[in-house]
PDB file of C-alpha atoms in Angstrom:
ATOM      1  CA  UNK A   1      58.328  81.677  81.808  1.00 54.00           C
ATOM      2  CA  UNK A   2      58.548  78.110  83.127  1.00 59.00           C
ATOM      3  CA  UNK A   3      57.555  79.332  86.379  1.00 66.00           C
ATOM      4  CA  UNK A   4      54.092  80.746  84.954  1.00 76.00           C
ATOM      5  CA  UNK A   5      50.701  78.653  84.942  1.00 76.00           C
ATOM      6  CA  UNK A   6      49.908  77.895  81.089  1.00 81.00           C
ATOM      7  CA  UNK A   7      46.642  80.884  81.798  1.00 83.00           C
ATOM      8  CA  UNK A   8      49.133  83.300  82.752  1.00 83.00           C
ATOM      9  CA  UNK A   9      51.536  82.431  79.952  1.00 85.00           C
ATOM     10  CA  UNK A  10      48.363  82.281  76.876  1.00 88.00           C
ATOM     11  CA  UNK A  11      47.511  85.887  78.394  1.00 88.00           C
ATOM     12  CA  UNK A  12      51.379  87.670  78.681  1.00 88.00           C
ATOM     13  CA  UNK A  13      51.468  86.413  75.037  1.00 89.00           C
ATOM     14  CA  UNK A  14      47.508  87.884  73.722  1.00 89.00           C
ATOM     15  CA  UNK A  15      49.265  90.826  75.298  1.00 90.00           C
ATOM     16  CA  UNK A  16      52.553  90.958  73.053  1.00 91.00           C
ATOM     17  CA  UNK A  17      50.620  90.397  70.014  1.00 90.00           C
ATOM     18  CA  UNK A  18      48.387  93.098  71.011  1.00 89.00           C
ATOM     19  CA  UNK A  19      51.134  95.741  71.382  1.00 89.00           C
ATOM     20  CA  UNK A  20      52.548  94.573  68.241  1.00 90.00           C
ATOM     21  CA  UNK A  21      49.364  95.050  65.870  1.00 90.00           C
ATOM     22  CA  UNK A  22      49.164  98.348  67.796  1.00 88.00           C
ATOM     23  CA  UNK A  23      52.913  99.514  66.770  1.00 88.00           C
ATOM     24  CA  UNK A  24      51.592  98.230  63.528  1.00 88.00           C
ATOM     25  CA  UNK A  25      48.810 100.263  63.028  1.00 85.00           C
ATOM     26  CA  UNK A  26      50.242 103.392  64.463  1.00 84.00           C
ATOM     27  CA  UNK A  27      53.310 103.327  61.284  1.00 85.00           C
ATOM     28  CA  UNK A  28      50.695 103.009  59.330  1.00 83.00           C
ATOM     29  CA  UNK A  29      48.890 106.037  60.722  1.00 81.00           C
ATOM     30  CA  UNK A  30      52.588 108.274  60.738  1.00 77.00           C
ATOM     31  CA  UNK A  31      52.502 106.803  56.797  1.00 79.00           C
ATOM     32  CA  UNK A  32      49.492 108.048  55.847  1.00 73.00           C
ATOM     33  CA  UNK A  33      47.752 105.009  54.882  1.00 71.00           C
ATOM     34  CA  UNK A  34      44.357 103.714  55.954  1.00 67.00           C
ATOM     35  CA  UNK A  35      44.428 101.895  58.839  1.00 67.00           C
ATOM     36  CA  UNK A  36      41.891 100.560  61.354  1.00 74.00           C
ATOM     37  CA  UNK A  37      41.219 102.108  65.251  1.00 78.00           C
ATOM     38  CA  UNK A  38      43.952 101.015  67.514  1.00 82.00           C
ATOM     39  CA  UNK A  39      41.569 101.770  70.201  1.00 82.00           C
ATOM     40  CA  UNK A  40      40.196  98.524  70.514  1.00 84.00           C
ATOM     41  CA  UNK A  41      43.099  96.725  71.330  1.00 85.00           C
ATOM     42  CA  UNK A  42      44.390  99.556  73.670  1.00 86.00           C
ATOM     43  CA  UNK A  43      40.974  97.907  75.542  1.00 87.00           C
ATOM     44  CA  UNK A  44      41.770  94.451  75.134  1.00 87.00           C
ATOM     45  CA  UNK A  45      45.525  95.079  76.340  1.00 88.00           C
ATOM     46  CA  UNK A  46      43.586  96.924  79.791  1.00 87.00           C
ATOM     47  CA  UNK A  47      41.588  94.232  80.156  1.00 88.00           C
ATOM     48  CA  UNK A  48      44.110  91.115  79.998  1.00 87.00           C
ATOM     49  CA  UNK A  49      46.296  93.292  82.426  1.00 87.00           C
ATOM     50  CA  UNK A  50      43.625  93.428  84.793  1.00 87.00           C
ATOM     51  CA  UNK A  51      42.939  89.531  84.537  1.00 87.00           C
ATOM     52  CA  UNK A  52      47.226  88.915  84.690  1.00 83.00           C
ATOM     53  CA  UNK A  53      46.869  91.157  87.897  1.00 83.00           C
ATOM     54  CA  UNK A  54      44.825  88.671  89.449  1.00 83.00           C
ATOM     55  CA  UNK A  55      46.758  85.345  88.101  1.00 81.00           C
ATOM     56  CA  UNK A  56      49.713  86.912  90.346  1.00 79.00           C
ATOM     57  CA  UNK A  57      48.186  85.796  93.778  1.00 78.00           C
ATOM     58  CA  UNK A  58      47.574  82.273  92.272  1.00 77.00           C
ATOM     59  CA  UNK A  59      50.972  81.286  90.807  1.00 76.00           C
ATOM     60  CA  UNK A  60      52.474  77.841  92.655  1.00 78.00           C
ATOM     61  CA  UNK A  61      55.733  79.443  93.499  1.00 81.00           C
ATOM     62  CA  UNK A  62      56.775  82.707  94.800  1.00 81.00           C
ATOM     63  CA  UNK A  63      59.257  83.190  91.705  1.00 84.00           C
ATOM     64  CA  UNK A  64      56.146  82.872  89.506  1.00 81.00           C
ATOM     65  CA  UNK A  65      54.698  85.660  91.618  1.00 83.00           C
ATOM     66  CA  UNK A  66      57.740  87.933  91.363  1.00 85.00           C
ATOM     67  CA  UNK A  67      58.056  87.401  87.446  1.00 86.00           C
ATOM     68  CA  UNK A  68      54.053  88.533  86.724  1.00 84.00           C
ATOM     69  CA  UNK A  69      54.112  91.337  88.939  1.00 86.00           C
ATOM     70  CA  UNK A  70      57.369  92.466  86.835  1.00 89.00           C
ATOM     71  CA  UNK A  71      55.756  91.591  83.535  1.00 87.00           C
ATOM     72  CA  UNK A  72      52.740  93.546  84.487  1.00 87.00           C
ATOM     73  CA  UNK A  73      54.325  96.703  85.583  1.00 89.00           C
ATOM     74  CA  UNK A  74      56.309  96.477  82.493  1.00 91.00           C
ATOM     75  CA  UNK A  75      53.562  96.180  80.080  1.00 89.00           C
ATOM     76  CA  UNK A  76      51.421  98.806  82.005  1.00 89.00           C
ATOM     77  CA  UNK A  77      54.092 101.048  81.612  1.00 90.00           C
ATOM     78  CA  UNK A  78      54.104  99.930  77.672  1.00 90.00           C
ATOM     79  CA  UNK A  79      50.664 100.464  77.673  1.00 88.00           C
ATOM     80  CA  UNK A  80      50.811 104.339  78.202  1.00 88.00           C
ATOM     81  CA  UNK A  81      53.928 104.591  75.871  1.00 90.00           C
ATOM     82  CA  UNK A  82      51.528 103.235  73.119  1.00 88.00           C
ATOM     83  CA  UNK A  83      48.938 105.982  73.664  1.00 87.00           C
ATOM     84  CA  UNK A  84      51.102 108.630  73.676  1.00 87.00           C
ATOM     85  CA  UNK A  85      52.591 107.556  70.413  1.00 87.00           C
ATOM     86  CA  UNK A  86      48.761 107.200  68.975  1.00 85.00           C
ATOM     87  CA  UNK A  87      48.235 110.519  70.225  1.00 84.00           C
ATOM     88  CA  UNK A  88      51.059 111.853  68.403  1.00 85.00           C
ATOM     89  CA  UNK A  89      50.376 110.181  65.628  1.00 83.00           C
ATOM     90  CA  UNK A  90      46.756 111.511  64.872  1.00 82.00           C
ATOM     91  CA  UNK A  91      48.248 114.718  65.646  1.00 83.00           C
ATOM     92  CA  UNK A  92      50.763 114.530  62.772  1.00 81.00           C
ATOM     93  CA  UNK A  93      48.359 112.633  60.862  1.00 79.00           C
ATOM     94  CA  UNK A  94      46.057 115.663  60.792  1.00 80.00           C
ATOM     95  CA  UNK A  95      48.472 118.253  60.324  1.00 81.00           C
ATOM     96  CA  UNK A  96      49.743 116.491  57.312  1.00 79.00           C
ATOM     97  CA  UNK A  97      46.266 116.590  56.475  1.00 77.00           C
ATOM     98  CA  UNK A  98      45.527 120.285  56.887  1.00 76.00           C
ATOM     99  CA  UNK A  99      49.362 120.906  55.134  1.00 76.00           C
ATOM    100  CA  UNK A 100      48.032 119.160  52.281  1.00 74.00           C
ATOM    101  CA  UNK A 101      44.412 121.032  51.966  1.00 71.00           C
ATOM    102  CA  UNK A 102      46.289 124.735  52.602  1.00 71.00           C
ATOM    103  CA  UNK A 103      48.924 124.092  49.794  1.00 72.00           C
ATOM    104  CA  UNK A 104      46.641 122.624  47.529  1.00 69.00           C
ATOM    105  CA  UNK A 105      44.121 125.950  48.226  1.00 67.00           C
ATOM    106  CA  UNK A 106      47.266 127.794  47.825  1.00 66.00           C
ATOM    107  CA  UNK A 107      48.449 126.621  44.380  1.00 63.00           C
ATOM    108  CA  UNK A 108      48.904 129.094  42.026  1.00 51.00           C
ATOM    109  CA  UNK A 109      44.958 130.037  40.686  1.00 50.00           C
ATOM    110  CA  UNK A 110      43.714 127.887  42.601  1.00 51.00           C
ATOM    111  CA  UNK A 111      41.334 130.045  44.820  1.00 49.00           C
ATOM    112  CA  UNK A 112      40.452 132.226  41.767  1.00 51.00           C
ATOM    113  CA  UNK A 113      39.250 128.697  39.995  1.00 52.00           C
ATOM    114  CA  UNK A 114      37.496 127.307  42.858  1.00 51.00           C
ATOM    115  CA  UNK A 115      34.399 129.051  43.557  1.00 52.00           C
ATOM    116  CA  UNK A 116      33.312 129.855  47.099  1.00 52.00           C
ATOM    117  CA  UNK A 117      31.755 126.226  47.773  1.00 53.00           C
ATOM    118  CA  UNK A 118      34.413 125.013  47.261  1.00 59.00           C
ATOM    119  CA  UNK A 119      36.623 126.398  49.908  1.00 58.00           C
ATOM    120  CA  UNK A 120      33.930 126.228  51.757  1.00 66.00           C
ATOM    121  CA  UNK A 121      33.320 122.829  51.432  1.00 69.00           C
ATOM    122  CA  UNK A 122      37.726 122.158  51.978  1.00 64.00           C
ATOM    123  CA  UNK A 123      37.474 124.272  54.919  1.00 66.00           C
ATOM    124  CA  UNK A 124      34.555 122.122  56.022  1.00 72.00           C
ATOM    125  CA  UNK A 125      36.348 118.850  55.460  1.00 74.00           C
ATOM    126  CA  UNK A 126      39.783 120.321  57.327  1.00 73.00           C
ATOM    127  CA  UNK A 127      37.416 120.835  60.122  1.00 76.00           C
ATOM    128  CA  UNK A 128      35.834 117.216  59.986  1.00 75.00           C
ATOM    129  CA  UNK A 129      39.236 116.076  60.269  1.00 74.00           C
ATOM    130  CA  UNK A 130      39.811 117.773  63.254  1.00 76.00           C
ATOM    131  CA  UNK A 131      36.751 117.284  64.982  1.00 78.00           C
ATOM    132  CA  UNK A 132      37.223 113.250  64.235  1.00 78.00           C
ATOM    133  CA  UNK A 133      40.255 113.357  65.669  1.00 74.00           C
ATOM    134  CA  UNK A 134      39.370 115.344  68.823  1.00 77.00           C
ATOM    135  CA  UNK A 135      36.434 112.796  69.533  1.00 79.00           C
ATOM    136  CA  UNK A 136      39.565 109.961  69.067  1.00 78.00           C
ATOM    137  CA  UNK A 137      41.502 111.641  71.639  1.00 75.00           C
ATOM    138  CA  UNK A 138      38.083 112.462  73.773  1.00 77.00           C
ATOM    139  CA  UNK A 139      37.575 108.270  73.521  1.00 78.00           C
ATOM    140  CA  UNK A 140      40.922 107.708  74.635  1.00 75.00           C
ATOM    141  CA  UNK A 141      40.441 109.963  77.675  1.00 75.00           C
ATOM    142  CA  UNK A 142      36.984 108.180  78.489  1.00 79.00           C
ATOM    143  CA  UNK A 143      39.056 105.179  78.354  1.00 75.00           C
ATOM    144  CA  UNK A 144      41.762 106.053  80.447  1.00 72.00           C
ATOM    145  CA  UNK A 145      39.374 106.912  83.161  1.00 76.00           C
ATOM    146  CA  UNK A 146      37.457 103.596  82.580  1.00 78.00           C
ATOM    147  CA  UNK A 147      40.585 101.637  83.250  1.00 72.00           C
ATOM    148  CA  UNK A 148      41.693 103.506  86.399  1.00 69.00           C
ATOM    149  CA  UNK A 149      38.793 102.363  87.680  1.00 76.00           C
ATOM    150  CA  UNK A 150      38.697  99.102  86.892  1.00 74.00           C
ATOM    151  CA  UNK A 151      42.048  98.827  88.525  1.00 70.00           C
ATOM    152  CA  UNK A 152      40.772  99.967  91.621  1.00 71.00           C
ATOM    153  CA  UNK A 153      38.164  97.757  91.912  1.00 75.00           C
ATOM    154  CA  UNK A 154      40.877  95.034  90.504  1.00 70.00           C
ATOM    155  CA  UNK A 155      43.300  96.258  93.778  1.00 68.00           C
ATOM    156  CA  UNK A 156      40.642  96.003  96.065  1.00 72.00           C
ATOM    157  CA  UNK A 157      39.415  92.972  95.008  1.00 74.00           C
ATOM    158  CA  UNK A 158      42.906  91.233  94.916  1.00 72.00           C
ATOM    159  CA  UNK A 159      43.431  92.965  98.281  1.00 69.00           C
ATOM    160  CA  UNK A 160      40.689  90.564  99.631  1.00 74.00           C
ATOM    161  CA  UNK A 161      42.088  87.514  98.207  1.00 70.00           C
ATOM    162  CA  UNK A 162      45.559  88.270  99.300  1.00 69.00           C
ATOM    163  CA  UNK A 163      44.130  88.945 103.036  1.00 74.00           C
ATOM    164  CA  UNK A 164      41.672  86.030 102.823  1.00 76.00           C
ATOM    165  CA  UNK A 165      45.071  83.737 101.292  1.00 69.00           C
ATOM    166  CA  UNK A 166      46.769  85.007 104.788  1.00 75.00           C
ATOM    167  CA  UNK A 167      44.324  84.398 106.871  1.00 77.00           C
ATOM    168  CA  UNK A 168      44.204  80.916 105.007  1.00 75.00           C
ATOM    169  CA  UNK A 169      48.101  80.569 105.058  1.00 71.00           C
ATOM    170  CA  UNK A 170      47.976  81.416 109.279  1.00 76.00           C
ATOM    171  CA  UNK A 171      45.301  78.737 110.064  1.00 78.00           C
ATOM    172  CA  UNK A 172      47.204  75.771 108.108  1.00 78.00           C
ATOM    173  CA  UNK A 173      50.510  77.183 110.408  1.00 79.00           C
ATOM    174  CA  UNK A 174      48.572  76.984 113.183  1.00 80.00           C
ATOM    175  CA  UNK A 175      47.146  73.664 112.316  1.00 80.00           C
ATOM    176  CA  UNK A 176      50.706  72.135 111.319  1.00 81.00           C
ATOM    177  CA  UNK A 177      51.849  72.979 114.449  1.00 84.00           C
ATOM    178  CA  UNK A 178      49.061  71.000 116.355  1.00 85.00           C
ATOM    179  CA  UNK A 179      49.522  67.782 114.241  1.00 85.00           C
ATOM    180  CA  UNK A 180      52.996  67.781 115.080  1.00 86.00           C
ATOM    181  CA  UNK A 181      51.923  68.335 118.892  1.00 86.00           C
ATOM    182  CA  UNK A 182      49.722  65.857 118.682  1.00 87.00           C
ATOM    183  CA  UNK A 183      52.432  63.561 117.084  1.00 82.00           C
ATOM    184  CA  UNK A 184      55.013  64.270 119.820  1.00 86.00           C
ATOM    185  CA  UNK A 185      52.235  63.747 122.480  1.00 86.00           C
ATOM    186  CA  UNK A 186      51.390  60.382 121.128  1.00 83.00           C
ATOM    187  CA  UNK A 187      55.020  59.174 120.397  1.00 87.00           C
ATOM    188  CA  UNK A 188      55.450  59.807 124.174  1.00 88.00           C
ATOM    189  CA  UNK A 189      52.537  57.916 125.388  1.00 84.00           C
ATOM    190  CA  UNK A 190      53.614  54.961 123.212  1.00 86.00           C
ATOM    191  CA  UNK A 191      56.746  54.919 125.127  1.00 89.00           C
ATOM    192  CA  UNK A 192      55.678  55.594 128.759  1.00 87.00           C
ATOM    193  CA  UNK A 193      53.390  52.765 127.979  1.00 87.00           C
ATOM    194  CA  UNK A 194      56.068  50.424 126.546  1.00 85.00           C
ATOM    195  CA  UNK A 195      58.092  51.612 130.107  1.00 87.00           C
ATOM    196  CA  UNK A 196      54.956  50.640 132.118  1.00 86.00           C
ATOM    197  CA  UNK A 197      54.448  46.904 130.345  1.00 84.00           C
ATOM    198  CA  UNK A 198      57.903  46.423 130.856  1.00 85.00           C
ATOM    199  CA  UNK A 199      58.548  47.507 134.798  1.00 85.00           C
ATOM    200  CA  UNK A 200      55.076  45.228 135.082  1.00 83.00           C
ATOM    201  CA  UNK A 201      56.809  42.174 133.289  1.00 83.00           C
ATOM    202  CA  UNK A 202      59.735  43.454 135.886  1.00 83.00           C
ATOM    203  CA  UNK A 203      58.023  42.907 138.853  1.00 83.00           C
ATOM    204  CA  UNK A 204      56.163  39.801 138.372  1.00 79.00           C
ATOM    205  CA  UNK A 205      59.248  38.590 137.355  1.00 79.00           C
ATOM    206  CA  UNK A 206      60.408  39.775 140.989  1.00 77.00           C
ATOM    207  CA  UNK A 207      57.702  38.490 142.849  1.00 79.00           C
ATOM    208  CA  UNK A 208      57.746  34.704 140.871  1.00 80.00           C
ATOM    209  CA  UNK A 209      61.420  34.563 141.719  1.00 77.00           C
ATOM    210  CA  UNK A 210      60.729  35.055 145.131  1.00 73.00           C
ATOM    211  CA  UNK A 211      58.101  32.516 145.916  1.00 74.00           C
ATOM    212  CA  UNK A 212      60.639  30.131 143.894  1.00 72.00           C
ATOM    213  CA  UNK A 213      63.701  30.554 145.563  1.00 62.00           C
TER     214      UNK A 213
END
């Protein structure tokens, strides 16, 4: 985690609280009790994997890379686990619920003491249940498709940046590689130049010692 930028390490950790509130919420569906949509964060959790896919192309270090591109195939992959578990769950959530309407229409005089409304009216309700939790699964499907293509738009878009970041990476090579040219080219002119001064200083030295002696 060290390796991370603090943005990439506030979003891995909106997404672990995420996944926990929606393990939360989906024991409290398998209990029976009320409980709020987990939908909502299923969309937050696509969302802030969508952002972390872009943070991976700007961590410092290539470890930092390597580490978010794990963490984000892991919770991807934690991401679908989650909705099939929902999925199950509103499934045994409305069985329970249609287990619980037949026995109770079952019970001993119980049909003979309810009048027709009023199995009309349970039957109605049993099929309320089921259409609510059809248009849950329906929403979940929407999403599903929603996020697919976000995440091609996200891959194409990180595509760009990764081929603009080479073409970025290939022009400061190039341009390394003519400083130090230009480096090496000077260092020898400073000595040629020193070698010059001193065969100059060399001959004069000559030529005075000859009209001397």
């Amino acid at each position: 985690m060290d390796v991370l930028s603090d943005d990439a390490r506030l979003i891995l950790h909106q997404i672990y609280q995420h996944e926990s509130n929606i393990r939360v919420r989906i024991d409290e569906i398998h209990s029976g009790s009320e409980s709020s949509s987990p939908f909502p964060l299923i969309q937050q959790i696509r969302s802030k994997l969508n952002i972390l896919k872009v943070k991976v192309v700007e961590q410092q270090t290539a470890e930092g890379e390597d580490f978010l591109r794990q963490q984000h195939q892991l919770h991807s992959e934690e991401l679908g686990t989650l909705q099939k578990q929902i999925r199950a769950a509103l499934n045994v959530q409305t069985e329970r619920k249609a287990k619980a309407e037949r026995e109770e229409l079952l019970a001993t005089g119980t049909i003979r003491r309810r009048g027709k409304k009023d199995v009309t009216k349970v039957a109605e309700e049993i099929t309320g249940t089921l259409q609510r939790n059809t248009e849950l699964l329906a929403a979940m499907v929407r999403q599903q498709e929603e996020t697919v293509h976000n995440l091609a738009a996200s891959s194409a878009e990180i595509g760009n940046v990764d081929s603009e970041y080479r073409s970025l990476s290939a022009v400061l090579v190039s341009s390394h590689r003519l400083v130090t040219k230009i480096g090496q080219r000077a260092m020898t002119d400073t000595i040629l130049t020193y070698l010059c001064f001193f065969l100059f200083l060399c001959t004069v030295a000559y030529v005075i010692q000859k009209r001397i002696f």
